[in-house]
Amino acid sequence: MVDVLYSLVDVTQRFDQLIFDPFYIQNLDMTSMMMKSFYDCIYSIEDKVLDRICKNILPRIHYQINELIIEQNSLERVLHTIDYPQLYSLLLMDSTEEVLLKYLTDNTTLRRLLDEQITCLKLDFKYDTTLSISETSSIMFALILSLLSYRRTVCYDNLIIPLLRRMINLEELILFLSIITEKNYIDGIQLYDSILIYMPRLNKFSFSIDTYIAEHNIEFALSSNEDTQRSFIRKEYGSVYSQVEMFPREYKRRCTSWSLPYRFESRCHIYSLPYQFKMLFF
């Protein structure tokens, strides 16, 4: 959409009528993705493109925008250009904890939008295994949160859980995560005790969570697939599929029984049904 706005606006009156059709404008994608690799994407747009859009285009369409997709480096410029009275959904691409924290503490425009207008906030985080979340970066205003991480992360305990526990007003939660841990698999009991019990208003929870364990000396029995499936008996979950796999490092093949301690790689993939994500973890 950015390329269309930059290239075709004001070329002809007919083009303007098509481009500014409310059907297309109400969900505005202000990113331009370039793939460096499967997991490494750049969403920034050039300064000259951003300048033209902010000066000549946003003032003409701002009152029609309901949903906005934007990368973090353009956020401040776009939000301060003009008001968006109909905006209720914000997707922040390529996020980092440091920048998100800065915006949530220093950017009064964003805080006002989150407090008064935004009911759906989606965060697409850059991969970073060193993140730690601050108490001041709570985003408890949102009613809907979609948290996506396409690479394996070790930040589940020290970043993701503390963040989610503070979002007490959530009505819908979407998680797409691949987690590295030295603990047991993420299952229905763990999700409820660590996250869902802190969200009294939650009425919809969709997820795809892959737990990966690579450990030399695990001294506890990992859950079986049957155990994992039984952990989702609570009514909050609906239909859930689970798959547990074990790969002994010595033989590089699946195994259904093992002695403890043992050298292995193991994973468990759980997801809600019907499956709503575009990718599967392998």
PDB file of C-alpha atoms in Angstrom:
ATOM      1  CA  MET A   1       0.000   0.000   0.000  1.00  0.00           C
ATOM      2  CA  VAL A   2       2.876   2.389   0.735  1.00  0.00           C
ATOM      3  CA  ASP A   3       4.229   2.014  -2.793  1.00  0.00           C
ATOM      4  CA  VAL A   4       0.810   2.722  -4.264  1.00  0.00           C
ATOM      5  CA  LEU A   5       0.310   5.828  -2.149  1.00  0.00           C
ATOM      6  CA  TYR A   6       3.734   7.155  -3.006  1.00  0.00           C
ATOM      7  CA  SER A   7       3.670   6.395  -6.720  1.00  0.00           C
ATOM      8  CA  LEU A   8       0.104   6.889  -7.905  1.00  0.00           C
ATOM      9  CA  VAL A   9      -1.528   9.578  -5.772  1.00  0.00           C
ATOM     10  CA  ASP A  10      -2.138  12.806  -7.733  1.00  0.00           C
ATOM     11  CA  VAL A  11      -1.230  11.159 -11.030  1.00  0.00           C
ATOM     12  CA  THR A  12      -4.806  11.301 -12.302  1.00  0.00           C
ATOM     13  CA  GLN A  13      -8.178  11.959 -10.723  1.00  0.00           C
ATOM     14  CA  ARG A  14      -9.268   8.413 -11.539  1.00  0.00           C
ATOM     15  CA  PHE A  15      -6.266   6.936  -9.709  1.00  0.00           C
ATOM     16  CA  ASP A  16      -7.051   9.083  -6.691  1.00  0.00           C
ATOM     17  CA  GLN A  17     -10.637   7.832  -6.609  1.00  0.00           C
ATOM     18  CA  LEU A  18      -9.444   4.238  -6.637  1.00  0.00           C
ATOM     19  CA  ILE A  19      -6.613   4.687  -4.141  1.00  0.00           C
ATOM     20  CA  PHE A  20      -8.679   6.695  -1.665  1.00  0.00           C
ATOM     21  CA  ASP A  21     -11.577   4.278  -1.697  1.00  0.00           C
ATOM     22  CA  PRO A  22     -12.521   3.804   1.998  1.00  0.00           C
ATOM     23  CA  PHE A  23     -12.486   0.041   1.523  1.00  0.00           C
ATOM     24  CA  TYR A  24      -8.703   0.146   1.013  1.00  0.00           C
ATOM     25  CA  ILE A  25      -7.819   3.104   3.199  1.00  0.00           C
ATOM     26  CA  GLN A  26      -9.457   1.942   6.421  1.00  0.00           C
ATOM     27  CA  ASN A  27      -6.792  -0.753   6.908  1.00  0.00           C
ATOM     28  CA  LEU A  28      -3.567   1.098   6.146  1.00  0.00           C
ATOM     29  CA  ASP A  29      -0.254  -0.760   5.931  1.00  0.00           C
ATOM     30  CA  MET A  30       2.598   1.743   6.336  1.00  0.00           C
ATOM     31  CA  THR A  31       5.396  -0.817   5.974  1.00  0.00           C
ATOM     32  CA  SER A  32       7.449  -2.002   3.055  1.00  0.00           C
ATOM     33  CA  MET A  33       8.888  -5.450   3.720  1.00  0.00           C
ATOM     34  CA  MET A  34      12.219  -6.620   2.310  1.00  0.00           C
ATOM     35  CA  MET A  35      13.289 -10.208   2.993  1.00  0.00           C
ATOM     36  CA  LYS A  36      16.958 -10.663   3.897  1.00  0.00           C
ATOM     37  CA  SER A  37      16.282 -14.238   4.989  1.00  0.00           C
ATOM     38  CA  PHE A  38      13.295 -16.292   6.163  1.00  0.00           C
ATOM     39  CA  TYR A  39      13.598 -14.909   9.691  1.00  0.00           C
ATOM     40  CA  ASP A  40      15.189 -11.551   8.924  1.00  0.00           C
ATOM     41  CA  CYS A  41      12.911  -8.922   7.413  1.00  0.00           C
ATOM     42  CA  ILE A  42      13.208  -5.163   7.125  1.00  0.00           C
ATOM     43  CA  TYR A  43       9.974  -3.165   7.286  1.00  0.00           C
ATOM     44  CA  SER A  44      11.259   0.420   7.155  1.00  0.00           C
ATOM     45  CA  ILE A  45      10.254   2.799   4.409  1.00  0.00           C
ATOM     46  CA  GLU A  46      12.524   5.440   2.931  1.00  0.00           C
ATOM     47  CA  ASP A  47      12.492   8.906   4.465  1.00  0.00           C
ATOM     48  CA  LYS A  48      11.405  10.604   1.254  1.00  0.00           C
ATOM     49  CA  VAL A  49       8.478   8.211   0.932  1.00  0.00           C
ATOM     50  CA  LEU A  50       7.473   8.797   4.544  1.00  0.00           C
ATOM     51  CA  ASP A  51       7.775  12.577   4.091  1.00  0.00           C
ATOM     52  CA  ARG A  52       5.449  12.599   1.109  1.00  0.00           C
ATOM     53  CA  ILE A  53       2.875  10.387   2.777  1.00  0.00           C
ATOM     54  CA  CYS A  54       2.863  12.417   5.993  1.00  0.00           C
ATOM     55  CA  LYS A  55       2.668  15.792   4.248  1.00  0.00           C
ATOM     56  CA  ASN A  56       0.403  15.101   1.292  1.00  0.00           C
ATOM     57  CA  ILE A  57      -1.579  11.938   1.908  1.00  0.00           C
ATOM     58  CA  LEU A  58      -2.345  11.293   5.579  1.00  0.00           C
ATOM     59  CA  PRO A  59      -4.155  14.645   5.998  1.00  0.00           C
ATOM     60  CA  ARG A  60      -6.545  13.511   3.249  1.00  0.00           C
ATOM     61  CA  ILE A  61      -7.362  10.087   4.678  1.00  0.00           C
ATOM     62  CA  HIS A  62      -6.736  10.243   8.439  1.00  0.00           C
ATOM     63  CA  TYR A  63     -10.425  10.273   9.410  1.00  0.00           C
ATOM     64  CA  GLN A  64     -11.017   6.997   7.501  1.00  0.00           C
ATOM     65  CA  ILE A  65      -8.241   4.907   9.052  1.00  0.00           C
ATOM     66  CA  ASN A  66      -9.439   2.148  11.409  1.00  0.00           C
ATOM     67  CA  GLU A  67      -6.387  -0.116  11.464  1.00  0.00           C
ATOM     68  CA  LEU A  68      -2.754   0.932  11.125  1.00  0.00           C
ATOM     69  CA  ILE A  69       0.307  -1.256  10.488  1.00  0.00           C
ATOM     70  CA  ILE A  70       3.569   0.544  11.103  1.00  0.00           C
ATOM     71  CA  GLU A  71       7.196  -0.173  11.925  1.00  0.00           C
ATOM     72  CA  GLN A  72       8.695   1.325  15.045  1.00  0.00           C
ATOM     73  CA  ASN A  73      10.980   3.862  13.339  1.00  0.00           C
ATOM     74  CA  SER A  74       8.038   5.526  11.588  1.00  0.00           C
ATOM     75  CA  LEU A  75       5.655   5.418  14.521  1.00  0.00           C
ATOM     76  CA  GLU A  76       6.409   8.783  16.081  1.00  0.00           C
ATOM     77  CA  ARG A  77       6.331  10.656  12.777  1.00  0.00           C
ATOM     78  CA  VAL A  78       3.046   9.117  11.656  1.00  0.00           C
ATOM     79  CA  LEU A  79       1.253   9.535  14.990  1.00  0.00           C
ATOM     80  CA  HIS A  80       2.305  13.168  15.350  1.00  0.00           C
ATOM     81  CA  THR A  81       1.353  14.171  11.809  1.00  0.00           C
ATOM     82  CA  ILE A  82      -2.380  14.276  12.491  1.00  0.00           C
ATOM     83  CA  ASP A  83      -5.155  12.762  14.609  1.00  0.00           C
ATOM     84  CA  TYR A  84      -6.854   9.483  13.684  1.00  0.00           C
ATOM     85  CA  PRO A  85     -10.350   9.686  15.206  1.00  0.00           C
ATOM     86  CA  GLN A  86     -11.488   6.256  13.948  1.00  0.00           C
ATOM     87  CA  LEU A  87      -8.307   4.323  14.770  1.00  0.00           C
ATOM     88  CA  TYR A  88      -8.867   1.283  17.012  1.00  0.00           C
ATOM     89  CA  SER A  89      -6.209  -1.244  15.895  1.00  0.00           C
ATOM     90  CA  LEU A  90      -2.418  -0.817  15.858  1.00  0.00           C
ATOM     91  CA  LEU A  91       0.146  -3.367  14.659  1.00  0.00           C
ATOM     92  CA  LEU A  92       3.739  -2.431  15.504  1.00  0.00           C
ATOM     93  CA  MET A  93       6.195  -4.338  13.322  1.00  0.00           C
ATOM     94  CA  ASP A  94       9.828  -5.127  14.037  1.00  0.00           C
ATOM     95  CA  SER A  95       9.524  -4.091  17.679  1.00  0.00           C
ATOM     96  CA  THR A  96      12.290  -4.039  20.244  1.00  0.00           C
ATOM     97  CA  GLU A  97      11.740  -3.820  23.996  1.00  0.00           C
ATOM     98  CA  GLU A  98      13.880  -0.693  24.312  1.00  0.00           C
ATOM     99  CA  VAL A  99      11.951   1.290  21.708  1.00  0.00           C
ATOM    100  CA  LEU A 100       8.593   0.018  22.915  1.00  0.00           C
ATOM    101  CA  LEU A 101       9.475   1.064  26.451  1.00  0.00           C
ATOM    102  CA  LYS A 102      10.514   4.519  25.235  1.00  0.00           C
ATOM    103  CA  TYR A 103       7.244   5.053  23.386  1.00  0.00           C
ATOM    104  CA  LEU A 104       5.106   3.817  26.254  1.00  0.00           C
ATOM    105  CA  THR A 105       6.814   6.092  28.766  1.00  0.00           C
ATOM    106  CA  ASP A 106       7.657   9.185  26.676  1.00  0.00           C
ATOM    107  CA  ASN A 107       5.194   9.294  23.789  1.00  0.00           C
ATOM    108  CA  THR A 108       2.052  10.965  25.109  1.00  0.00           C
ATOM    109  CA  THR A 109       0.240  10.537  21.780  1.00  0.00           C
ATOM    110  CA  LEU A 110       0.649   6.769  21.827  1.00  0.00           C
ATOM    111  CA  ARG A 111      -0.326   6.561  25.484  1.00  0.00           C
ATOM    112  CA  ARG A 112      -3.454   8.613  24.819  1.00  0.00           C
ATOM    113  CA  LEU A 113      -4.419   6.378  21.900  1.00  0.00           C
ATOM    114  CA  LEU A 114      -3.922   3.254  23.993  1.00  0.00           C
ATOM    115  CA  ASP A 115      -5.924   4.731  26.821  1.00  0.00           C
ATOM    116  CA  GLU A 116      -8.796   6.209  24.814  1.00  0.00           C
ATOM    117  CA  GLN A 117      -9.030   4.519  21.412  1.00  0.00           C
ATOM    118  CA  ILE A 118      -6.908   1.437  20.738  1.00  0.00           C
ATOM    119  CA  THR A 119      -8.689  -1.802  21.603  1.00  0.00           C
ATOM    120  CA  CYS A 120      -6.469  -4.104  19.520  1.00  0.00           C
ATOM    121  CA  LEU A 121      -2.688  -3.900  19.906  1.00  0.00           C
ATOM    122  CA  LYS A 122      -0.414  -6.322  18.035  1.00  0.00           C
ATOM    123  CA  LEU A 123       3.346  -6.522  18.555  1.00  0.00           C
ATOM    124  CA  ASP A 124       5.733  -8.275  16.201  1.00  0.00           C
ATOM    125  CA  PHE A 125       9.049  -8.529  18.069  1.00  0.00           C
ATOM    126  CA  LYS A 126      12.519  -8.681  16.629  1.00  0.00           C
ATOM    127  CA  TYR A 127      14.398 -11.781  17.697  1.00  0.00           C
ATOM    128  CA  ASP A 128      16.514 -11.014  20.743  1.00  0.00           C
ATOM    129  CA  THR A 129      17.388 -13.547  23.444  1.00  0.00           C
ATOM    130  CA  THR A 130      18.583 -10.860  25.893  1.00  0.00           C
ATOM    131  CA  LEU A 131      15.375  -8.895  26.369  1.00  0.00           C
ATOM    132  CA  SER A 132      14.027  -8.044  29.787  1.00  0.00           C
ATOM    133  CA  ILE A 133      10.739  -6.260  30.320  1.00  0.00           C
ATOM    134  CA  SER A 134      10.400  -3.277  32.632  1.00  0.00           C
ATOM    135  CA  GLU A 135       7.503  -2.659  34.989  1.00  0.00           C
ATOM    136  CA  THR A 136       6.901   0.683  33.321  1.00  0.00           C
ATOM    137  CA  SER A 137       6.316  -0.862  29.906  1.00  0.00           C
ATOM    138  CA  SER A 138       2.994  -2.439  30.808  1.00  0.00           C
ATOM    139  CA  ILE A 139       0.425  -2.114  28.031  1.00  0.00           C
ATOM    140  CA  MET A 140      -2.628  -3.031  30.049  1.00  0.00           C
ATOM    141  CA  PHE A 141      -4.905  -0.680  28.104  1.00  0.00           C
ATOM    142  CA  ALA A 142      -5.374  -3.015  25.135  1.00  0.00           C
ATOM    143  CA  LEU A 143      -8.294  -5.423  24.908  1.00  0.00           C
ATOM    144  CA  ILE A 144      -6.746  -7.606  22.205  1.00  0.00           C
ATOM    145  CA  LEU A 145      -3.108  -8.640  21.975  1.00  0.00           C
ATOM    146  CA  SER A 146      -1.405 -10.670  19.267  1.00  0.00           C
ATOM    147  CA  LEU A 147       2.157 -11.674  20.171  1.00  0.00           C
ATOM    148  CA  LEU A 148       4.193 -13.301  17.396  1.00  0.00           C
ATOM    149  CA  SER A 149       7.754 -14.615  17.523  1.00  0.00           C
ATOM    150  CA  TYR A 150       8.935 -16.585  14.504  1.00  0.00           C
ATOM    151  CA  ARG A 151      12.257 -17.679  15.971  1.00  0.00           C
ATOM    152  CA  ARG A 152      13.005 -19.696  19.078  1.00  0.00           C
ATOM    153  CA  THR A 153      13.260 -17.557  22.178  1.00  0.00           C
ATOM    154  CA  VAL A 154      14.552 -18.050  25.713  1.00  0.00           C
ATOM    155  CA  CYS A 155      12.568 -15.032  26.919  1.00  0.00           C
ATOM    156  CA  TYR A 156       9.341 -16.805  27.846  1.00  0.00           C
ATOM    157  CA  ASP A 157       9.861 -16.704  31.620  1.00  0.00           C
ATOM    158  CA  ASN A 158      11.597 -13.334  31.988  1.00  0.00           C
ATOM    159  CA  LEU A 159       9.823 -11.330  29.267  1.00  0.00           C
ATOM    160  CA  ILE A 160       6.632 -12.828  27.923  1.00  0.00           C
ATOM    161  CA  ILE A 161       5.008 -14.057  31.140  1.00  0.00           C
ATOM    162  CA  PRO A 162       5.654 -10.812  33.112  1.00  0.00           C
ATOM    163  CA  LEU A 163       4.291  -8.775  30.206  1.00  0.00           C
ATOM    164  CA  LEU A 164       1.117 -10.825  29.864  1.00  0.00           C
ATOM    165  CA  ARG A 165       0.414 -10.924  33.600  1.00  0.00           C
ATOM    166  CA  ARG A 166       0.041  -7.147  33.644  1.00  0.00           C
ATOM    167  CA  MET A 167      -2.495  -7.074  30.824  1.00  0.00           C
ATOM    168  CA  ILE A 168      -5.469  -7.629  33.075  1.00  0.00           C
ATOM    169  CA  ASN A 169      -8.009  -6.079  30.687  1.00  0.00           C
ATOM    170  CA  LEU A 170      -7.393  -8.437  27.773  1.00  0.00           C
ATOM    171  CA  GLU A 171     -10.472  -9.920  26.135  1.00  0.00           C
ATOM    172  CA  GLU A 172      -8.619 -11.725  23.334  1.00  0.00           C
ATOM    173  CA  LEU A 173      -5.090 -13.170  23.299  1.00  0.00           C
ATOM    174  CA  ILE A 174      -3.199 -14.625  20.330  1.00  0.00           C
ATOM    175  CA  LEU A 175       0.199 -16.287  20.871  1.00  0.00           C
ATOM    176  CA  PHE A 176       2.537 -17.706  18.226  1.00  0.00           C
ATOM    177  CA  LEU A 177       5.729 -18.703  20.046  1.00  0.00           C
ATOM    178  CA  SER A 178       8.674 -21.092  19.808  1.00  0.00           C
ATOM    179  CA  ILE A 179      10.283 -21.462  23.234  1.00  0.00           C
ATOM    180  CA  ILE A 180      13.590 -22.924  24.409  1.00  0.00           C
ATOM    181  CA  THR A 181      13.457 -24.109  28.006  1.00  0.00           C
ATOM    182  CA  GLU A 182      15.083 -26.383  30.569  1.00  0.00           C
ATOM    183  CA  LYS A 183      11.714 -26.969  32.220  1.00  0.00           C
ATOM    184  CA  ASN A 184       8.845 -29.194  31.171  1.00  0.00           C
ATOM    185  CA  TYR A 185       6.742 -28.535  28.088  1.00  0.00           C
ATOM    186  CA  ILE A 186       4.304 -25.633  28.011  1.00  0.00           C
ATOM    187  CA  ASP A 187       0.851 -27.169  28.486  1.00  0.00           C
ATOM    188  CA  GLY A 188      -2.654 -26.217  29.542  1.00  0.00           C
ATOM    189  CA  ILE A 189      -1.902 -26.230  33.267  1.00  0.00           C
ATOM    190  CA  GLN A 190       1.202 -24.054  32.856  1.00  0.00           C
ATOM    191  CA  LEU A 191      -0.627 -21.588  30.591  1.00  0.00           C
ATOM    192  CA  TYR A 192      -3.499 -21.251  33.038  1.00  0.00           C
ATOM    193  CA  ASP A 193      -1.372 -20.906  36.181  1.00  0.00           C
ATOM    194  CA  SER A 194       1.186 -18.538  34.605  1.00  0.00           C
ATOM    195  CA  ILE A 195      -1.001 -16.396  32.337  1.00  0.00           C
ATOM    196  CA  LEU A 196      -4.729 -16.983  32.024  1.00  0.00           C
ATOM    197  CA  ILE A 197      -5.552 -16.769  35.721  1.00  0.00           C
ATOM    198  CA  TYR A 198      -4.390 -13.121  35.582  1.00  0.00           C
ATOM    199  CA  MET A 199      -6.857 -12.254  32.785  1.00  0.00           C
ATOM    200  CA  PRO A 200     -10.376 -12.335  34.256  1.00  0.00           C
ATOM    201  CA  ARG A 201     -11.949 -10.718  31.167  1.00  0.00           C
ATOM    202  CA  LEU A 202     -10.379 -13.039  28.592  1.00  0.00           C
ATOM    203  CA  ASN A 203     -12.983 -14.744  26.414  1.00  0.00           C
ATOM    204  CA  LYS A 204     -10.920 -15.844  23.394  1.00  0.00           C
ATOM    205  CA  PHE A 205      -7.480 -17.488  23.390  1.00  0.00           C
ATOM    206  CA  SER A 206      -5.786 -18.727  20.199  1.00  0.00           C
ATOM    207  CA  PHE A 207      -2.274 -20.111  20.254  1.00  0.00           C
ATOM    208  CA  SER A 208       0.463 -22.087  18.563  1.00  0.00           C
ATOM    209  CA  ILE A 209       3.306 -22.789  21.006  1.00  0.00           C
ATOM    210  CA  ASP A 210       6.340 -24.948  20.312  1.00  0.00           C
ATOM    211  CA  THR A 211       8.490 -25.958  23.306  1.00  0.00           C
ATOM    212  CA  TYR A 212      12.035 -27.121  22.551  1.00  0.00           C
ATOM    213  CA  ILE A 213      14.298 -28.855  25.090  1.00  0.00           C
ATOM    214  CA  ALA A 214      17.965 -29.675  24.477  1.00  0.00           C
ATOM    215  CA  GLU A 215      19.517 -30.812  27.731  1.00  0.00           C
ATOM    216  CA  HIS A 216      22.208 -33.255  28.814  1.00  0.00           C
ATOM    217  CA  ASN A 217      20.932 -34.095  32.268  1.00  0.00           C
ATOM    218  CA  ILE A 218      17.202 -33.670  32.633  1.00  0.00           C
ATOM    219  CA  GLU A 219      16.352 -35.243  35.984  1.00  0.00           C
ATOM    220  CA  PHE A 220      12.574 -35.210  35.754  1.00  0.00           C
ATOM    221  CA  ALA A 221      10.156 -37.094  33.543  1.00  0.00           C
ATOM    222  CA  LEU A 222       8.861 -35.023  30.652  1.00  0.00           C
ATOM    223  CA  SER A 223       5.140 -35.057  29.990  1.00  0.00           C
ATOM    224  CA  SER A 224       3.810 -37.563  27.495  1.00  0.00           C
ATOM    225  CA  ASN A 225       1.542 -36.496  24.661  1.00  0.00           C
ATOM    226  CA  GLU A 226      -1.396 -37.960  26.597  1.00  0.00           C
ATOM    227  CA  ASP A 227      -0.462 -35.905  29.677  1.00  0.00           C
ATOM    228  CA  THR A 228      -0.180 -32.775  27.554  1.00  0.00           C
ATOM    229  CA  GLN A 229      -3.527 -33.364  25.874  1.00  0.00           C
ATOM    230  CA  ARG A 230      -5.265 -33.976  29.220  1.00  0.00           C
ATOM    231  CA  SER A 231      -3.912 -30.681  30.557  1.00  0.00           C
ATOM    232  CA  PHE A 232      -6.297 -28.799  28.241  1.00  0.00           C
ATOM    233  CA  ILE A 233      -9.540 -30.074  29.766  1.00  0.00           C
ATOM    234  CA  ARG A 234     -10.503 -26.633  31.093  1.00  0.00           C
ATOM    235  CA  LYS A 235     -13.335 -24.951  29.215  1.00  0.00           C
ATOM    236  CA  GLU A 236     -11.122 -21.926  28.409  1.00  0.00           C
ATOM    237  CA  TYR A 237      -9.250 -23.886  25.748  1.00  0.00           C
ATOM    238  CA  GLY A 238     -11.812 -25.535  23.477  1.00  0.00           C
ATOM    239  CA  SER A 239     -10.276 -27.964  20.971  1.00  0.00           C
ATOM    240  CA  VAL A 240      -6.485 -28.321  21.208  1.00  0.00           C
ATOM    241  CA  TYR A 241      -3.979 -30.513  19.362  1.00  0.00           C
ATOM    242  CA  SER A 242      -0.641 -31.567  20.848  1.00  0.00           C
ATOM    243  CA  GLN A 243       2.369 -33.478  19.530  1.00  0.00           C
ATOM    244  CA  VAL A 244       5.371 -34.578  21.598  1.00  0.00           C
ATOM    245  CA  GLU A 245       8.556 -35.765  19.874  1.00  0.00           C
ATOM    246  CA  MET A 246      11.932 -36.919  21.190  1.00  0.00           C
ATOM    247  CA  PHE A 247      15.186 -37.072  19.231  1.00  0.00           C
ATOM    248  CA  PRO A 248      18.119 -38.836  20.986  1.00  0.00           C
ATOM    249  CA  ARG A 249      21.270 -36.980  20.002  1.00  0.00           C
ATOM    250  CA  GLU A 250      23.253 -40.178  19.610  1.00  0.00           C
ATOM    251  CA  TYR A 251      20.907 -41.670  17.019  1.00  0.00           C
ATOM    252  CA  LYS A 252      19.102 -38.678  15.543  1.00  0.00           C
ATOM    253  CA  ARG A 253      15.770 -40.462  15.437  1.00  0.00           C
ATOM    254  CA  ARG A 254      12.540 -40.497  17.388  1.00  0.00           C
ATOM    255  CA  CYS A 255      12.286 -42.357  20.677  1.00  0.00           C
ATOM    256  CA  THR A 256       9.295 -43.312  22.793  1.00  0.00           C
ATOM    257  CA  SER A 257      11.099 -44.375  25.994  1.00  0.00           C
ATOM    258  CA  TRP A 258      14.258 -43.270  27.747  1.00  0.00           C
ATOM    259  CA  SER A 259      16.263 -43.550  30.955  1.00  0.00           C
ATOM    260  CA  LEU A 260      17.183 -40.578  33.130  1.00  0.00           C
ATOM    261  CA  PRO A 261      19.485 -38.717  32.882  1.00  0.00           C
ATOM    262  CA  TYR A 262      19.766 -38.882  29.083  1.00  0.00           C
ATOM    263  CA  ARG A 263      21.164 -36.841  26.205  1.00  0.00           C
ATOM    264  CA  PHE A 264      18.371 -35.811  23.907  1.00  0.00           C
ATOM    265  CA  GLU A 265      16.516 -33.134  22.018  1.00  0.00           C
ATOM    266  CA  SER A 266      12.777 -32.956  22.511  1.00  0.00           C
ATOM    267  CA  ARG A 267       9.907 -30.751  21.479  1.00  0.00           C
ATOM    268  CA  CYS A 268       6.199 -30.349  22.085  1.00  0.00           C
ATOM    269  CA  HIS A 269       3.893 -28.410  19.783  1.00  0.00           C
ATOM    270  CA  ILE A 270       0.465 -27.346  21.057  1.00  0.00           C
ATOM    271  CA  TYR A 271      -2.108 -25.308  19.170  1.00  0.00           C
ATOM    272  CA  SER A 272      -5.742 -24.342  19.362  1.00  0.00           C
ATOM    273  CA  LEU A 273      -8.231 -25.506  16.744  1.00  0.00           C
ATOM    274  CA  PRO A 274      -9.217 -24.461  14.190  1.00  0.00           C
ATOM    275  CA  TYR A 275      -5.642 -23.485  13.285  1.00  0.00           C
ATOM    276  CA  GLN A 276      -5.561 -19.797  12.328  1.00  0.00           C
ATOM    277  CA  PHE A 277      -1.871 -19.108  11.687  1.00  0.00           C
ATOM    278  CA  LYS A 278      -0.057 -19.003   8.357  1.00  0.00           C
ATOM    279  CA  MET A 279       2.924 -21.066   9.545  1.00  0.00           C
ATOM    280  CA  LEU A 280       3.597 -24.313  11.395  1.00  0.00           C
ATOM    281  CA  PHE A 281       6.642 -24.986  13.553  1.00  0.00           C
ATOM    282  CA  PHE A 282       8.868 -27.853  12.352  1.00  0.00           C
TER     283      PHE A 282
END
